[in-house]
PDB file of C-alpha atoms in Angstrom:
ATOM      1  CA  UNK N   1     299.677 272.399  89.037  1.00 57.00           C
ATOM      2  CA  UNK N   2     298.562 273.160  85.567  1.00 68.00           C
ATOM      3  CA  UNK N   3     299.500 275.684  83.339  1.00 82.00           C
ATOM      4  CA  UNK N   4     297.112 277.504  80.720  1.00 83.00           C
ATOM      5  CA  UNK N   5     298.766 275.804  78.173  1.00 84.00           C
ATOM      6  CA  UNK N   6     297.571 272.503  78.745  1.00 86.00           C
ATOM      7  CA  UNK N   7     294.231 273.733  80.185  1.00 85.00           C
ATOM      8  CA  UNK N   8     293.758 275.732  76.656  1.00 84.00           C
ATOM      9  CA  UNK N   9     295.092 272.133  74.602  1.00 82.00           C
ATOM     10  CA  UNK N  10     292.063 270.652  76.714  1.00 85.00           C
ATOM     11  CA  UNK N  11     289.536 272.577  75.907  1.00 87.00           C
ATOM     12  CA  UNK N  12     290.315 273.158  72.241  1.00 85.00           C
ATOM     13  CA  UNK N  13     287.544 271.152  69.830  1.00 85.00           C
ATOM     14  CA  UNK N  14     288.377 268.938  67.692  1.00 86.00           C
ATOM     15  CA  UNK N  15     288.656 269.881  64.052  1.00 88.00           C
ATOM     16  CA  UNK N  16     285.209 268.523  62.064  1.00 91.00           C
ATOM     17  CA  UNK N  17     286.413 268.235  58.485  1.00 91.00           C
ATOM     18  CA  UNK N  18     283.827 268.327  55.642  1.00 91.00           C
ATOM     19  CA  UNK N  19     281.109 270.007  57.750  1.00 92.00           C
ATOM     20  CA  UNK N  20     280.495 272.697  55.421  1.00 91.00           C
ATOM     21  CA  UNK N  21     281.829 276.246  54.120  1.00 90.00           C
ATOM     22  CA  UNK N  22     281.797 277.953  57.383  1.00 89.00           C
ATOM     23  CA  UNK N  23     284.124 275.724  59.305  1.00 88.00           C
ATOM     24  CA  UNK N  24     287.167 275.990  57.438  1.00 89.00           C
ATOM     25  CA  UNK N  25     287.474 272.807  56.296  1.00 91.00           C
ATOM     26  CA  UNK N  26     284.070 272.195  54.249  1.00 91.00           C
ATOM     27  CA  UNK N  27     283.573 271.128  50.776  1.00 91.00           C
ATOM     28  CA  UNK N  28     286.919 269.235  50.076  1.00 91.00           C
ATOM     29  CA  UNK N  29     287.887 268.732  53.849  1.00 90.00           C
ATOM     30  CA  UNK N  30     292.203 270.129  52.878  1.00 89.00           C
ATOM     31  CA  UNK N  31     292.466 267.626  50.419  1.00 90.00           C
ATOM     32  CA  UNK N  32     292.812 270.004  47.064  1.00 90.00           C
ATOM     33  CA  UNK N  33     290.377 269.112  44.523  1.00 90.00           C
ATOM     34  CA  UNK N  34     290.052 265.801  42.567  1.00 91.00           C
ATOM     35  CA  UNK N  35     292.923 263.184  41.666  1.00 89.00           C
ATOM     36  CA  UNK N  36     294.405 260.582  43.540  1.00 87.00           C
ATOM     37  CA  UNK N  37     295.421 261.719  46.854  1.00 87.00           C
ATOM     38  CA  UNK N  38     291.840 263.441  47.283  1.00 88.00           C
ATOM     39  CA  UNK N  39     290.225 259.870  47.459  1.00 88.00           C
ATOM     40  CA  UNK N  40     290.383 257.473  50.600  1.00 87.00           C
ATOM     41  CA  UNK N  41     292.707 254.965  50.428  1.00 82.00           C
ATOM     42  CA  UNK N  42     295.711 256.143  48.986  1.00 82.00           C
ATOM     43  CA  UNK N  43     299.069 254.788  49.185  1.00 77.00           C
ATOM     44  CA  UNK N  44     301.683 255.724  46.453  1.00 81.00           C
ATOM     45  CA  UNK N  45     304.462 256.438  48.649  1.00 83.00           C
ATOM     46  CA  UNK N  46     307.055 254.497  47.626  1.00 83.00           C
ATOM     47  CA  UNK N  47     305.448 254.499  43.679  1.00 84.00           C
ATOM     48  CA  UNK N  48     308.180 256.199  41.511  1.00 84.00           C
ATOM     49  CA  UNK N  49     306.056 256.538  38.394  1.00 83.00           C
ATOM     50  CA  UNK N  50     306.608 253.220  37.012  1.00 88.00           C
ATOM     51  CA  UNK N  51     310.443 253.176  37.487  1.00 91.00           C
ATOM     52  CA  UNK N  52     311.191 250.376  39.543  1.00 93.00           C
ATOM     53  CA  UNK N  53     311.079 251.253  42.772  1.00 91.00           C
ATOM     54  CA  UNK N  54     314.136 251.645  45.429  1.00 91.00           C
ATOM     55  CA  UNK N  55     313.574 248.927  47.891  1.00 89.00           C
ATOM     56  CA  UNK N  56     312.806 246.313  44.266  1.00 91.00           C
ATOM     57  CA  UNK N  57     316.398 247.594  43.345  1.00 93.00           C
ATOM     58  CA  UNK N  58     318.417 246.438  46.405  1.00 92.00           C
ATOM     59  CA  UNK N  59     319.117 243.605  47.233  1.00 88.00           C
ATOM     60  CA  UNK N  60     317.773 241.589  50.334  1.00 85.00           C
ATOM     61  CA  UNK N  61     319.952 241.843  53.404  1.00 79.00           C
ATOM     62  CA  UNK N  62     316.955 241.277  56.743  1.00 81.00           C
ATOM     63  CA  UNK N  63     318.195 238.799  59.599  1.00 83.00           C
ATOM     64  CA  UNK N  64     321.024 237.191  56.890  1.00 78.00           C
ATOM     65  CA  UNK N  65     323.930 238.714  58.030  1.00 79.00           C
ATOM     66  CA  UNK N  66     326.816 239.214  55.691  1.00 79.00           C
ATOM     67  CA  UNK N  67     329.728 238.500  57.460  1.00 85.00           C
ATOM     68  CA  UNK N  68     328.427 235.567  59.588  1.00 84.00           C
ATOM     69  CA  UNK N  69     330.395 233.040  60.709  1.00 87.00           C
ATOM     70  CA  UNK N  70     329.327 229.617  61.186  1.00 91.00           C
ATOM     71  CA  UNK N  71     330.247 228.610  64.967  1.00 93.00           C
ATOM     72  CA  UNK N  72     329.436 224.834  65.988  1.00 94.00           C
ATOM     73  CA  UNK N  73     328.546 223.900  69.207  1.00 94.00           C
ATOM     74  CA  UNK N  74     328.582 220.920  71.105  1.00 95.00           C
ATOM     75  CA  UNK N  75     327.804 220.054  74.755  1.00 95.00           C
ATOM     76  CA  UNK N  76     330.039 217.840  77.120  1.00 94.00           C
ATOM     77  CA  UNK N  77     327.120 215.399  77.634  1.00 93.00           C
ATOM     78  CA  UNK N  78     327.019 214.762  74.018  1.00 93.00           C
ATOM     79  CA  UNK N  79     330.828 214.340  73.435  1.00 93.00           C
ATOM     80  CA  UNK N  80     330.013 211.493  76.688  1.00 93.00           C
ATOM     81  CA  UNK N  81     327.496 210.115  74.493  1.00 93.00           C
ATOM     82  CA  UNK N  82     329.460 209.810  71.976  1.00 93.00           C
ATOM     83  CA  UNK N  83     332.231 208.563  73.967  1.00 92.00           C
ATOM     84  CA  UNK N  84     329.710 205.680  75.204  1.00 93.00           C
ATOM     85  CA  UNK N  85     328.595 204.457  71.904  1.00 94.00           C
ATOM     86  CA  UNK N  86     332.496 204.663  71.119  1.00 92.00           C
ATOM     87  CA  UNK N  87     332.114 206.767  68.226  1.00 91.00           C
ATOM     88  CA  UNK N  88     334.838 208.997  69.510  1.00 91.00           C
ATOM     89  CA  UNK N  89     337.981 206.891  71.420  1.00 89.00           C
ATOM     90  CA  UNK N  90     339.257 208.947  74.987  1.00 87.00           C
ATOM     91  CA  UNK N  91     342.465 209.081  73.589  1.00 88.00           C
ATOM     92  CA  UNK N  92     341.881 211.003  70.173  1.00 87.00           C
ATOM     93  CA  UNK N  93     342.484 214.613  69.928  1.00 92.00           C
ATOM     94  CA  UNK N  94     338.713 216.040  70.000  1.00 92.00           C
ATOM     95  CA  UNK N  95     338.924 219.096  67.202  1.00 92.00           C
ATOM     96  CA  UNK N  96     336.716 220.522  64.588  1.00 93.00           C
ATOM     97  CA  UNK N  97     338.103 218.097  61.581  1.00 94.00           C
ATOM     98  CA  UNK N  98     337.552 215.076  63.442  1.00 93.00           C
ATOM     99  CA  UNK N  99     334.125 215.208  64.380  1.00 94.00           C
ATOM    100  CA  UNK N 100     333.335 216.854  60.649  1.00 94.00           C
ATOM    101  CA  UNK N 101     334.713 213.450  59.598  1.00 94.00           C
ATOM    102  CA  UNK N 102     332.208 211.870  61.949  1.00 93.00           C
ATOM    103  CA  UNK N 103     329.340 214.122  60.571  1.00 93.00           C
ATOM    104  CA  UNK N 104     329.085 215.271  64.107  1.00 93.00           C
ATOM    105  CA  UNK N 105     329.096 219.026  62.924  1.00 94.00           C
ATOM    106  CA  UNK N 106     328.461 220.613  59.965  1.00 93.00           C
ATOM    107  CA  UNK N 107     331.316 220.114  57.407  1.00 93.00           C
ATOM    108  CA  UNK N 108     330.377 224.338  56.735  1.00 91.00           C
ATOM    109  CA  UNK N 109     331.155 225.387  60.010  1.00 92.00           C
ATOM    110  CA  UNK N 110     334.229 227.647  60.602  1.00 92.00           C
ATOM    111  CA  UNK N 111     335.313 227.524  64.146  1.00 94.00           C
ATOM    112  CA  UNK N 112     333.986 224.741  66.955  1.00 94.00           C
ATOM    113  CA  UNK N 113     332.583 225.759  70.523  1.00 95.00           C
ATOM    114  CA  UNK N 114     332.569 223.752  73.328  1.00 95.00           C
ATOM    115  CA  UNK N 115     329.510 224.570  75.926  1.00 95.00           C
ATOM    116  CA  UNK N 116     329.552 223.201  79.431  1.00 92.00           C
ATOM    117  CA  UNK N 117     325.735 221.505  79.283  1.00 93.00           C
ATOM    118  CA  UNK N 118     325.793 218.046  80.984  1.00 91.00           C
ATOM    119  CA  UNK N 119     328.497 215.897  82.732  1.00 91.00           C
ATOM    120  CA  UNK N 120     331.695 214.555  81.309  1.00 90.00           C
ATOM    121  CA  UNK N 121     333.091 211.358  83.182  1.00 90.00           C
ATOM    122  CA  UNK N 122     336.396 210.680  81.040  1.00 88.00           C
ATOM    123  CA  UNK N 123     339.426 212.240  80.457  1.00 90.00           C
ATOM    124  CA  UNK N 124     339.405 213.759  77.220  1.00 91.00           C
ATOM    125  CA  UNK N 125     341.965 216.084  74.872  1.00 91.00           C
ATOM    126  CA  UNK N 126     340.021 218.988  73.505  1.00 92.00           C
ATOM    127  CA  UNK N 127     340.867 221.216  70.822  1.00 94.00           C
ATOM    128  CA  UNK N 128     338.188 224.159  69.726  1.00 94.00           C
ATOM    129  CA  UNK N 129     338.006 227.553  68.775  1.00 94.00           C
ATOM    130  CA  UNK N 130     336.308 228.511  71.592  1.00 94.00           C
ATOM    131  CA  UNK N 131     334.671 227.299  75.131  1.00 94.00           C
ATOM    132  CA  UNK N 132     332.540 228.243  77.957  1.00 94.00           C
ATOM    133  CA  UNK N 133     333.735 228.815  81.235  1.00 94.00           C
ATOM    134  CA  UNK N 134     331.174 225.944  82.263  1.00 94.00           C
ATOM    135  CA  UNK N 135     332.947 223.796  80.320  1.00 93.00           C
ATOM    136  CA  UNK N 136     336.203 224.539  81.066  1.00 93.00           C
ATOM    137  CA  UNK N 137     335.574 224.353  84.564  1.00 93.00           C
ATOM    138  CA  UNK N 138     334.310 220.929  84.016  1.00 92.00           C
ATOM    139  CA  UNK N 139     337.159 219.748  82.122  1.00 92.00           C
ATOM    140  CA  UNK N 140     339.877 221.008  83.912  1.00 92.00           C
ATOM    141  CA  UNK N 141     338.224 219.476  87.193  1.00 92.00           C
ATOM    142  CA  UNK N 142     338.089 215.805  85.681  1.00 91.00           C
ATOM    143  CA  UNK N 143     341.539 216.371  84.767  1.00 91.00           C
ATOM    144  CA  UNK N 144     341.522 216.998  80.825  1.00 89.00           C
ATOM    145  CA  UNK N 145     343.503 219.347  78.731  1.00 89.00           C
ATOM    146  CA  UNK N 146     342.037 222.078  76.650  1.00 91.00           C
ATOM    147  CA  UNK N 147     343.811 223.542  73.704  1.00 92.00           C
ATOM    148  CA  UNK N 148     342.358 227.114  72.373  1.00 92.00           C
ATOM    149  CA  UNK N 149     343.239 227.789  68.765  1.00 88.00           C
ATOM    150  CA  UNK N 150     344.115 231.276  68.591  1.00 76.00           C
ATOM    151  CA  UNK N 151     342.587 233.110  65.479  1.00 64.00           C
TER     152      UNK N 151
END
């Protein structure tokens, strides 16, 4: 059911600017007279009269987050990789400095996460910042140990 309201909203015309004297908006269609912001085109909103502006001021912050911390991950089937070209013995402990000696991760990165992508076959000692419950589930059924470094 509708109401008047929205039958008057429907029939009301549109408002014809520039369509001379009589319609209310004739000559200089609400735009004041001359200058500027009477011509088409116009965009001197964030113009502060030659002052550098606000947003030239600050400095750039977009998508580069402050206090971002640099989390490495590797998957099990890369440690097995690894493991297979015997970069990485089964008997080392597997933590964040060793494999930044290998150049396996970043030498930047702050803490090490371990996601549970692919199969691991051997026995391994873990120790990260974090892991997946994939992971962990994986490792603790092949029988390794996982150490979680407490921040």
């Amino acid at each position: 059911m509708t109401t008047l309201n929205t039958i008057q909203k429907i029939l009301k015309k549109k408002m014809r600017v520039g369509r001379g004297i009589g319609s209310g908006k004739g000559k200089t269609s609400g735009r004041g007279v001359k200058g500027q912001k009477s011509r088409s085109g116009v965009a001197i909103n964030s113009f502060e009269g030659g002052q550098m502006p606000l947003y030239r001021r600050l400095p750039k912050r977009g998508f580069n987050p402050i206090n971002k911390s640099n989390i490495a991950t590797i998957n099990l089937d890369k440690i097995q990789a690894f493991i297979n070209q015997k970069v990485i013995k089964t008997d080392d402990k597997i933590n964040s400095e060793l494999l930044k000696k290998l150049k396996i991760i970043n030498k930047n990165s702050q803490f090490l996460k371990i996601l549970g992508n692919g199969e691991i076959k051997e026995k391994i000692n873990l120790e990260a910042d974090l892991i997946s419950k994939t992971a962990k589930e994986k490792l603790e059924k092949i029988g390794g140990s996982i150490q979680i470094k407490k921040k």
